[in-house]
């Protein structure tokens, strides 16, 4: 099993997300993460889907997604030729005694503290899925109260891009 | 021209060339039914919405048009579901129109509200909930386009009642632009060349034809291709009729319920050419394990079918008809003489002589004699169970479309309502339904529709007082521990027929078959022939 990142352009309409996610459950595919947002064209949304599976699964995911009328285009992103990021907000227990230590860890990961209370710190981190996971692991010793992760978003490097029309490079 | 949404729906159907639709009214679709009164459309009132969907499917399968079925919201719409799923499994183009509660009440669990777009999403090609009456013409246009093109399938349009009463300036769109939907029709020439090469060196090539050949109207080309290259043909359940049933190259149906010589050929081929067949598990045996020694060619309009259940060495995505046209231009058959004589010998030696010593009526004998009596343009629909398999293996379908069955979903209760659609679509053809006593009772009320429409449909019920197919499964797989397969209180089917004003008779012995079939076919109305079958009678 390996992780594969698909970049999927879809019509920005209600019901599309449920069609896509429904397809995954119905066909028994494993979604690792799914992130959706509108693109430069307000009628088009982009989904970044991370799938866990072998080549057969990825090919089937691709073909089955392509059958959905609202799916405009799909591209499998090569890790070496794309940039991927995930955003996380992590609320961690903080006491006067360990506050500094937490801040140092946050510093090392180039994350940010975005909220403070008497006994918590909320950390904002972005980076590859692995980096966010590593930070989460480091913070776990202090006791994590809550965590929110967006799932991966990814884009191809350089001049390559996917467009809803036919003019792609 | 100012029209209400309901009038738009009716007008759009007319502009789509629809003449006949099947449905059942209710409050949430009442504006549509009102508008229907001022139209040229013929509406057939079935006795259950499921019947409407199956009838639309049967209609579509013989006319090549998109079948249309209509229901009200909530229970009407949920009754359609099995019909929609059935059509999806067999790639039948349908447009299902459902009424919906008022837009601003959606999501509040009001009277007769059901989320039909959510419910049908996994088994329709596409669906729409209409939120703005101005979108209605575009949506209907798109729905028909999507249903009929590429790999056909059902499309659902859910129309809230207030949308049906609002007015717009009606203009039906001429063009469609759906950027995410561009079926690929033309097969890749390089791939087609590879097929021709593979055929030229194959020693024991075999064609497996599925329902996609019928959809593509390519059965004439398929036959020509088989003849030109000397390649024998096996069919799937949905592919029956793609090559005439009495053609010498036709080996019959493959799979777990298929015939020996078809499976023998599949196991011994070195080049399996799958055409418009999705190679479902009943055809394959174990998924993925078909013709293990063979190179596999797969031609299909739906790219997702290729590689789904079997790995393929030469995939071709395209319309079967166009691909076969291109292939026929360049293909030259190899030397298949030895292979042919081998498989045809198997066909001869294994051709079961029908054992008329069996108790009661032998269903194979019935279908066999019936085949001899029917003309080439007769159409058979079936229910599901042993009856379906007996029919599939003994009926001689001389033309594509002569055998109509629920292949993919295996829906009991399909055959009778499908026959209503078939008869409506092809009134000049003799239409025969083959049913089990269990399946027949799933759609029995549709006899009322048949009566109301004055249709002449020939119904053969194989009555074994059992859910035969399940009984057989329990015998073989559960050591004969029979659970809930006894139909001990079947109605008197003959009296039932008479209650509807139809003629009927019951036979209990093989000696009665021939003359009973003559009476069945001679009657100019609907006729029920009940054949008492030994409950122990096996499927294959
Ligand atoms: C709607 C539906 N329910 C259940 C089944 C499972 N099933 C398949 S065959 C069969 C028995 C059919 O019995 P009958 O119609 O009497 O036909 P026979 O097998 O006896 O010819 C059943 C219950 C089905 N295919 N469809």
PDB file of N, CA and C in Angstrom, chain B residues 356 360-370 373 460 462 505 507-520 529 531-532:
ATOM      1  N   UNK B 356     -37.385 -36.132 -21.192  1.00  0.00           N
ATOM      2  CA  UNK B 356     -38.819 -35.948 -21.001  1.00  0.00           C
ATOM      3  C   UNK B 356     -39.386 -36.973 -20.018  1.00  0.00           C
ATOM      4  N   UNK B 360     -43.555 -34.231 -13.829  1.00  0.00           N
ATOM      5  CA  UNK B 360     -44.221 -32.970 -14.152  1.00  0.00           C
ATOM      6  C   UNK B 360     -43.728 -32.391 -15.462  1.00  0.00           C
ATOM      7  N   UNK B 361     -43.671 -31.064 -15.530  1.00  0.00           N
ATOM      8  CA  UNK B 361     -43.297 -30.433 -16.793  1.00  0.00           C
ATOM      9  C   UNK B 361     -41.821 -30.064 -16.740  1.00  0.00           C
ATOM     10  N   UNK B 362     -41.099 -30.423 -17.805  1.00  0.00           N
ATOM     11  CA  UNK B 362     -39.691 -30.047 -17.884  1.00  0.00           C
ATOM     12  C   UNK B 362     -39.585 -28.642 -18.485  1.00  0.00           C
ATOM     13  N   UNK B 363     -39.087 -27.686 -17.702  1.00  0.00           N
ATOM     14  CA  UNK B 363     -39.062 -26.305 -18.185  1.00  0.00           C
ATOM     15  C   UNK B 363     -38.201 -26.122 -19.438  1.00  0.00           C
ATOM     16  N   UNK B 364     -37.141 -26.930 -19.565  1.00  0.00           N
ATOM     17  CA  UNK B 364     -36.297 -26.805 -20.759  1.00  0.00           C
ATOM     18  C   UNK B 364     -37.063 -27.216 -22.011  1.00  0.00           C
ATOM     19  N   UNK B 365     -37.881 -28.239 -21.822  1.00  0.00           N
ATOM     20  CA  UNK B 365     -38.694 -28.696 -22.946  1.00  0.00           C
ATOM     21  C   UNK B 365     -39.663 -27.588 -23.383  1.00  0.00           C
ATOM     22  N   UNK B 366     -40.234 -26.911 -22.403  1.00  0.00           N
ATOM     23  CA  UNK B 366     -41.184 -25.832 -22.704  1.00  0.00           C
ATOM     24  C   UNK B 366     -40.493 -24.728 -23.506  1.00  0.00           C
ATOM     25  N   UNK B 367     -39.337 -24.291 -23.012  1.00  0.00           N
ATOM     26  CA  UNK B 367     -38.634 -23.188 -23.687  1.00  0.00           C
ATOM     27  C   UNK B 367     -38.157 -23.636 -25.066  1.00  0.00           C
ATOM     28  N   UNK B 368     -37.702 -24.872 -25.128  1.00  0.00           N
ATOM     29  CA  UNK B 368     -37.220 -25.398 -26.393  1.00  0.00           C
ATOM     30  C   UNK B 368     -38.349 -25.451 -27.431  1.00  0.00           C
ATOM     31  N   UNK B 369     -39.489 -26.007 -27.064  1.00  0.00           N
ATOM     32  CA  UNK B 369     -40.610 -26.083 -28.015  1.00  0.00           C
ATOM     33  C   UNK B 369     -41.094 -24.688 -28.376  1.00  0.00           C
ATOM     34  N   UNK B 370     -41.114 -23.824 -27.372  1.00  0.00           N
ATOM     35  CA  UNK B 370     -41.550 -22.459 -27.614  1.00  0.00           C
ATOM     36  C   UNK B 370     -40.652 -21.796 -28.658  1.00  0.00           C
ATOM     37  N   UNK B 373     -41.528 -22.577 -32.057  1.00  0.00           N
ATOM     38  CA  UNK B 373     -42.808 -22.033 -32.515  1.00  0.00           C
ATOM     39  C   UNK B 373     -42.776 -20.528 -32.760  1.00  0.00           C
ATOM     40  N   UNK B 460     -45.717 -17.397 -19.052  1.00  0.00           N
ATOM     41  CA  UNK B 460     -45.500 -18.796 -18.667  1.00  0.00           C
ATOM     42  C   UNK B 460     -44.965 -18.800 -17.242  1.00  0.00           C
ATOM     43  N   UNK B 462     -43.473 -21.043 -14.334  1.00  0.00           N
ATOM     44  CA  UNK B 462     -42.956 -22.338 -13.889  1.00  0.00           C
ATOM     45  C   UNK B 462     -43.203 -22.442 -12.403  1.00  0.00           C
ATOM     46  N   UNK B 505     -54.424 -21.698 -18.467  1.00  0.00           N
ATOM     47  CA  UNK B 505     -54.539 -23.135 -18.202  1.00  0.00           C
ATOM     48  C   UNK B 505     -53.325 -23.606 -17.422  1.00  0.00           C
ATOM     49  N   UNK B 507     -50.782 -26.953 -16.824  1.00  0.00           N
ATOM     50  CA  UNK B 507     -50.391 -28.278 -17.302  1.00  0.00           C
ATOM     51  C   UNK B 507     -49.462 -28.930 -16.287  1.00  0.00           C
ATOM     52  N   UNK B 508     -49.515 -30.241 -16.264  1.00  0.00           N
ATOM     53  CA  UNK B 508     -48.758 -30.956 -15.241  1.00  0.00           C
ATOM     54  C   UNK B 508     -47.845 -32.018 -15.840  1.00  0.00           C
ATOM     55  N   UNK B 509     -47.874 -32.137 -17.156  1.00  0.00           N
ATOM     56  CA  UNK B 509     -47.155 -33.241 -17.773  1.00  0.00           C
ATOM     57  C   UNK B 509     -46.572 -32.813 -19.126  1.00  0.00           C
ATOM     58  N   UNK B 510     -45.423 -33.409 -19.460  1.00  0.00           N
ATOM     59  CA  UNK B 510     -44.745 -33.030 -20.699  1.00  0.00           C
ATOM     60  C   UNK B 510     -45.575 -33.270 -21.956  1.00  0.00           C
ATOM     61  N   UNK B 511     -46.464 -34.237 -21.878  1.00  0.00           N
ATOM     62  CA  UNK B 511     -47.260 -34.538 -23.068  1.00  0.00           C
ATOM     63  C   UNK B 511     -48.210 -33.386 -23.417  1.00  0.00           C
ATOM     64  N   UNK B 512     -48.434 -32.501 -22.447  1.00  0.00           N
ATOM     65  CA  UNK B 512     -49.379 -31.403 -22.693  1.00  0.00           C
ATOM     66  C   UNK B 512     -48.709 -30.154 -23.262  1.00  0.00           C
ATOM     67  N   UNK B 513     -47.384 -30.152 -23.260  1.00  0.00           N
ATOM     68  CA  UNK B 513     -46.651 -28.930 -23.567  1.00  0.00           C
ATOM     69  C   UNK B 513     -46.976 -28.372 -24.952  1.00  0.00           C
ATOM     70  N   UNK B 514     -46.860 -29.245 -25.931  1.00  0.00           N
ATOM     71  CA  UNK B 514     -46.968 -28.792 -27.305  1.00  0.00           C
ATOM     72  C   UNK B 514     -48.299 -28.101 -27.605  1.00  0.00           C
ATOM     73  N   UNK B 515     -49.376 -28.751 -27.268  1.00  0.00           N
ATOM     74  CA  UNK B 515     -50.670 -28.159 -27.607  1.00  0.00           C
ATOM     75  C   UNK B 515     -50.970 -26.944 -26.721  1.00  0.00           C
ATOM     76  N   UNK B 516     -50.500 -26.994 -25.474  1.00  0.00           N
ATOM     77  CA  UNK B 516     -50.730 -25.839 -24.599  1.00  0.00           C
ATOM     78  C   UNK B 516     -50.023 -24.597 -25.151  1.00  0.00           C
ATOM     79  N   UNK B 517     -48.815 -24.806 -25.657  1.00  0.00           N
ATOM     80  CA  UNK B 517     -48.091 -23.665 -26.231  1.00  0.00           C
ATOM     81  C   UNK B 517     -48.821 -23.120 -27.449  1.00  0.00           C
ATOM     82  N   UNK B 518     -49.383 -24.008 -28.230  1.00  0.00           N
ATOM     83  CA  UNK B 518     -50.153 -23.551 -29.388  1.00  0.00           C
ATOM     84  C   UNK B 518     -51.326 -22.678 -28.953  1.00  0.00           C
ATOM     85  N   UNK B 519     -52.012 -23.112 -27.900  1.00  0.00           N
ATOM     86  CA  UNK B 519     -53.160 -22.315 -27.435  1.00  0.00           C
ATOM     87  C   UNK B 519     -52.688 -20.967 -26.873  1.00  0.00           C
ATOM     88  N   UNK B 520     -51.570 -21.020 -26.167  1.00  0.00           N
ATOM     89  CA  UNK B 520     -50.995 -19.784 -25.603  1.00  0.00           C
ATOM     90  C   UNK B 520     -50.704 -18.771 -26.709  1.00  0.00           C
ATOM     91  N   UNK B 529     -50.006 -19.461 -18.942  1.00  0.00           N
ATOM     92  CA  UNK B 529     -49.814 -20.907 -18.948  1.00  0.00           C
ATOM     93  C   UNK B 529     -49.002 -21.272 -17.708  1.00  0.00           C
ATOM     94  N   UNK B 531     -47.148 -23.953 -15.631  1.00  0.00           N
ATOM     95  CA  UNK B 531     -46.538 -25.268 -15.791  1.00  0.00           C
ATOM     96  C   UNK B 531     -46.098 -25.767 -14.422  1.00  0.00           C
ATOM     97  N   UNK B 532     -46.618 -26.889 -14.016  1.00  0.00           N
ATOM     98  CA  UNK B 532     -46.208 -27.454 -12.725  1.00  0.00           C
ATOM     99  C   UNK B 532     -44.857 -28.147 -12.914  1.00  0.00           C
TER     100      UNK B 532
END
